Every structure is written in C-alpha cells, then in structure tokens.
The first five atom37 places (N, CA, C, CB, O) and aatype in JSON, in Angstrom:
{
  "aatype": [20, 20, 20, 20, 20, 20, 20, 20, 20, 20, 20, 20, 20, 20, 20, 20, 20, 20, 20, 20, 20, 20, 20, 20, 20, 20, 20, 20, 20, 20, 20, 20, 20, 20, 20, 20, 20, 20, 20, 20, 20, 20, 20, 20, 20, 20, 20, 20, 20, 20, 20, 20, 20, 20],
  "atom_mask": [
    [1, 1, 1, 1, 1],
    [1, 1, 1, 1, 1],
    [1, 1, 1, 1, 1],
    [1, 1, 1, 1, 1],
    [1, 1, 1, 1, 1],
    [1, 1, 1, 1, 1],
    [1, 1, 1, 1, 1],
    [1, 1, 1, 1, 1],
    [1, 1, 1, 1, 1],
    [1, 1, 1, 1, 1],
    [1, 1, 1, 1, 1],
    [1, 1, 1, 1, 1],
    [1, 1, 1, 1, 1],
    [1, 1, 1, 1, 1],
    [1, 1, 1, 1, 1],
    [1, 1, 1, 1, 1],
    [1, 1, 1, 1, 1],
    [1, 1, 1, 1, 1],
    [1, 1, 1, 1, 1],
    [1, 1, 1, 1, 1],
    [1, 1, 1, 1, 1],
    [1, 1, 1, 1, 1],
    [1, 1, 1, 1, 1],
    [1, 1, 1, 1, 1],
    [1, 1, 1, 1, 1],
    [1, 1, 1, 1, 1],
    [1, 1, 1, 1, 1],
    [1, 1, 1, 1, 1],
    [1, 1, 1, 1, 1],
    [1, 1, 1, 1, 1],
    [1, 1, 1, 1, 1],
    [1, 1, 1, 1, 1],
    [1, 1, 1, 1, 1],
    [1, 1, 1, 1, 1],
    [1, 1, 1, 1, 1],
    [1, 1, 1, 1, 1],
    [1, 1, 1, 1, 1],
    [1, 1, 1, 1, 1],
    [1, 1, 1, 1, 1],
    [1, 1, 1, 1, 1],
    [1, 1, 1, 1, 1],
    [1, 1, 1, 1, 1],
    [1, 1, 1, 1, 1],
    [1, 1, 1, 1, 1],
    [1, 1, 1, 1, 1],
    [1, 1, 1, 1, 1],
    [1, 1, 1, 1, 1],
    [1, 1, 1, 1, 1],
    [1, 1, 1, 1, 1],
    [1, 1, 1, 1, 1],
    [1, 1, 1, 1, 1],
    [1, 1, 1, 1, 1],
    [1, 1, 1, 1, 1],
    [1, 1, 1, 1, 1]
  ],
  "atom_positions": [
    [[20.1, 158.77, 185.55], [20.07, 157.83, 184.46], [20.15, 156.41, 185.03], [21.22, 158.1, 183.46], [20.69, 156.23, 186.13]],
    [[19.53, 155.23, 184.18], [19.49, 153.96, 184.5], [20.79, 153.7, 184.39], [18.64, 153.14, 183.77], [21.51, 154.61, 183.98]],
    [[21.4, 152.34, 184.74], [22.23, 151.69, 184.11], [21.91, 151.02, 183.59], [22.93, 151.32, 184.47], [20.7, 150.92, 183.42]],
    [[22.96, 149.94, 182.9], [22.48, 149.2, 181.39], [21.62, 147.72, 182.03], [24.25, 148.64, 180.14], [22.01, 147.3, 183.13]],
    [[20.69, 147.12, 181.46], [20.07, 146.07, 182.22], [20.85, 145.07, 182.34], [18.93, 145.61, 181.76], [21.57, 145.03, 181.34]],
    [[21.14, 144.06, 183.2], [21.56, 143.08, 183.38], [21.27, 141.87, 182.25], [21.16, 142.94, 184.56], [21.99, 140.88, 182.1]],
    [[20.31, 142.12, 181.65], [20.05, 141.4, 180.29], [21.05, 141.54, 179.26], [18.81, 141.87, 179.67], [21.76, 140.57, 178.99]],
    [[21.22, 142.92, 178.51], [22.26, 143.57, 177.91], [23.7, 142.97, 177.9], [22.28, 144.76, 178.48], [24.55, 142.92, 177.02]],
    [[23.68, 142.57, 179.03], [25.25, 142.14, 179.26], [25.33, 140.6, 179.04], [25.84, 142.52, 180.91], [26.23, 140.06, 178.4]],
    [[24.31, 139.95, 179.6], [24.36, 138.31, 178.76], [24.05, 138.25, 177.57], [23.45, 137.23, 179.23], [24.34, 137.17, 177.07]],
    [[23.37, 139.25, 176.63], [23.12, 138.61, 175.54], [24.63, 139.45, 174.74], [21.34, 138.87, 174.91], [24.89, 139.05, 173.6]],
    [[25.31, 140.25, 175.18], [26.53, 140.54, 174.66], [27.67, 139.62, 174.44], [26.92, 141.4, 175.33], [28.4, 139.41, 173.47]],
    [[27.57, 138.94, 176.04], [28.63, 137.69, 176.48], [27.93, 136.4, 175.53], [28.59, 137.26, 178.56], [28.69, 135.59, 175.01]],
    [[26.58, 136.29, 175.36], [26.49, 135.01, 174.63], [27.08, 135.3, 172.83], [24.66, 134.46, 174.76], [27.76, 134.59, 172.1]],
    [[26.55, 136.45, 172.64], [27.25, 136.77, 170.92], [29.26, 136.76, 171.3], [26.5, 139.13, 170.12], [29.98, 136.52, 170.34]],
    [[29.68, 136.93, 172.17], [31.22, 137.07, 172.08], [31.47, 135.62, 171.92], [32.07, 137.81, 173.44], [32.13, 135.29, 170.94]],
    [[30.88, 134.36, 173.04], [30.98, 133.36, 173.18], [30.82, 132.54, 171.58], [30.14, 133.16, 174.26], [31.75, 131.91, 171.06]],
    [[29.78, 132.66, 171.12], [28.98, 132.54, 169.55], [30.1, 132.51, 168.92], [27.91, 133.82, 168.92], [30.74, 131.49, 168.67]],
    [[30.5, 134.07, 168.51], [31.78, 134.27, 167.46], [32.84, 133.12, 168.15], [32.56, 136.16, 167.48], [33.18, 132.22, 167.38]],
    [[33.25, 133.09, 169.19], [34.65, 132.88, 169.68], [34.52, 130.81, 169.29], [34.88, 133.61, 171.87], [35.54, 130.12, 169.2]],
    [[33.46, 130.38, 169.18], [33.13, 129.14, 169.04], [33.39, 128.82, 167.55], [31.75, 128.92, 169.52], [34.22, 128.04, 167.07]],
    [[32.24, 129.83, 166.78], [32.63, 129.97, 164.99], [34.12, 129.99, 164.8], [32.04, 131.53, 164.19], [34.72, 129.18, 164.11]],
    [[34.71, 131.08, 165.5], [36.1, 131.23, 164.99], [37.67, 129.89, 164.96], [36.45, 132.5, 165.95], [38.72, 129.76, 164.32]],
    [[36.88, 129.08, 166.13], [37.52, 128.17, 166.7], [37.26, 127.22, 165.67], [37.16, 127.86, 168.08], [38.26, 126.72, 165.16]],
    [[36.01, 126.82, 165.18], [35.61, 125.87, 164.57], [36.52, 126.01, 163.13], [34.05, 125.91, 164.54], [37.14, 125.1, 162.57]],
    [[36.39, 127.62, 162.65], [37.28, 127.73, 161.46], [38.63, 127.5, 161.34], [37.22, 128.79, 161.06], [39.18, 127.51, 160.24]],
    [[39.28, 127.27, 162.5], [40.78, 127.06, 162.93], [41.02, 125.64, 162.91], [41.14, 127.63, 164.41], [42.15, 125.19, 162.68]],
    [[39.99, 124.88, 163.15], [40.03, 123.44, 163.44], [39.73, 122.85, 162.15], [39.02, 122.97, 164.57], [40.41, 121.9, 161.75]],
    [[38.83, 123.28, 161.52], [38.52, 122.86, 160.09], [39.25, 123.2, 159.15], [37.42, 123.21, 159.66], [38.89, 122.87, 158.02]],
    [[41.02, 124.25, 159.38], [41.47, 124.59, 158.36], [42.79, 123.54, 158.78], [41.55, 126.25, 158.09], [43.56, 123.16, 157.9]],
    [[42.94, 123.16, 160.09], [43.73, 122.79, 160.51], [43.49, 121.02, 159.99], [43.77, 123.35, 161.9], [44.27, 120.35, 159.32]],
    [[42.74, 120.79, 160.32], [42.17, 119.52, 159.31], [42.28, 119.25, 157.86], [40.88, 119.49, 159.36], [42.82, 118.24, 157.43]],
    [[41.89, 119.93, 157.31], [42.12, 120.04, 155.71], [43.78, 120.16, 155.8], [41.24, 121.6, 154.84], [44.47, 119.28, 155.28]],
    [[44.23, 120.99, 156.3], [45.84, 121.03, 156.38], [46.32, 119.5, 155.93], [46.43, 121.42, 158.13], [46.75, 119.07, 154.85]],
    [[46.04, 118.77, 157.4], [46.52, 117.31, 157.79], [45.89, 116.27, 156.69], [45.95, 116.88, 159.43], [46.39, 115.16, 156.5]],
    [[45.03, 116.64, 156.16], [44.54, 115.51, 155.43], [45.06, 115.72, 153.83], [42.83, 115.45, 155.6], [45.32, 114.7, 153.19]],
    [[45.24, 117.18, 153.11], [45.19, 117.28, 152.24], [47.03, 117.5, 151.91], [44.06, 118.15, 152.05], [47.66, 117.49, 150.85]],
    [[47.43, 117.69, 153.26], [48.94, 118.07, 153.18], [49.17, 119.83, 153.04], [49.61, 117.22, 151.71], [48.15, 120.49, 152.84]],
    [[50.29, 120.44, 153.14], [50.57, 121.93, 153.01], [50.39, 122.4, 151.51], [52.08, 122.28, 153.51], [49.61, 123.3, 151.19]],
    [[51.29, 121.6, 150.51], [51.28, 122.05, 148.94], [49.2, 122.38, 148.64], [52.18, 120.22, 147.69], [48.66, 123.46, 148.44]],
    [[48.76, 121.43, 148.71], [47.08, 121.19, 148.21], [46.63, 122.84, 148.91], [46.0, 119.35, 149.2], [46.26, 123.88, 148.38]],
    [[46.93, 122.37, 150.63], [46.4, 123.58, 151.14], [46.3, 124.8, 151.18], [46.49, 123.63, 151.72], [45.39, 125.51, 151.6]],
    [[48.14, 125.25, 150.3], [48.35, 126.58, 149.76], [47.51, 126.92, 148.83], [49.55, 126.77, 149.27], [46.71, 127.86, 148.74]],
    [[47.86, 125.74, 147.88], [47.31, 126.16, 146.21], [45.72, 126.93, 146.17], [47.11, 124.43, 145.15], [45.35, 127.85, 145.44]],
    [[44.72, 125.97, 147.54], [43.54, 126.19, 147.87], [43.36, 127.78, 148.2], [43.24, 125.26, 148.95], [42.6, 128.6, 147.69]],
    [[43.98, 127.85, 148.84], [43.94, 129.25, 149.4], [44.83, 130.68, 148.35], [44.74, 129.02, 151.05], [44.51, 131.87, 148.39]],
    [[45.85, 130.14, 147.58], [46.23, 131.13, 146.3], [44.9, 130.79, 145.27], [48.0, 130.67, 145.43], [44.39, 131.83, 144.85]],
    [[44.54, 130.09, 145.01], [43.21, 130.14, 144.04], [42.19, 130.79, 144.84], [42.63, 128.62, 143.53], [41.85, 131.87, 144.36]],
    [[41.67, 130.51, 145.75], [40.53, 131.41, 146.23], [40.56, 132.7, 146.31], [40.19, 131.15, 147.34], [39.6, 133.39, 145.99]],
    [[41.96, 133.31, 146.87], [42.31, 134.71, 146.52], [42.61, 135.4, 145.42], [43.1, 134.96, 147.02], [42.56, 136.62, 145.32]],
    [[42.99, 134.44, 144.37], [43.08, 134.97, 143.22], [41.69, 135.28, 142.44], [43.92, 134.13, 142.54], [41.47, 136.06, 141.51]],
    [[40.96, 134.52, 143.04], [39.33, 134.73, 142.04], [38.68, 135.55, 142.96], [38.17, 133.16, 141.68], [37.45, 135.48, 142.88]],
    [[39.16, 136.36, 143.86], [39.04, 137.4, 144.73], [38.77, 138.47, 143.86], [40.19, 137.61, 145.61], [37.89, 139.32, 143.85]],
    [[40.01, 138.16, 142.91], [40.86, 139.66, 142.65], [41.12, 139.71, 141.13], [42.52, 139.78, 143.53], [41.71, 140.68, 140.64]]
  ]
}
C-alpha cells in the first residue's frame, strides 16, 4: 500500500490553521464587544440570543 501523499497533509494543516485563525478572531471580537459594551450589555446579549434559541 501507498502512503498518504504529502499533499494530504498540507492541505489538512492549512484547514487546522483556517479554523484555529476563525476561532481566534471569535475570541477577540467577543472580547471587544465585552470592553466596549461593558459585562451587564454583554450578558444580556448572549441570554437573549439563547433564549430565541430555545
């Protein structure tokens, strides 16, 4: 049997990299809204969005 191509494995490492960038960005942008909008605003944001979840 072959092994896996050497291609396979960068385009794996570029999608981990991808997510790990998105995920960062969502941490930074919640962390922002935090600071700007204060903790009370930022809860309420996030109990309303889950509530129209559900």
């Amino acid at each position: 049997m072959m092994a896996a191509a050497p291609h396979q494995g960068r385009v794996a490492s570029v999608i981990v990299w991808t997510a790990a960038g998105l995920g960062a960005l969502a941490v930074l942008g919640a962390a922002a809204l935090w600071f700007h909008y204060g903790t009370t605003v930022f809860f309420e944001m996030i109990a309303a969005g889950i509530s129209a979840c559900f």
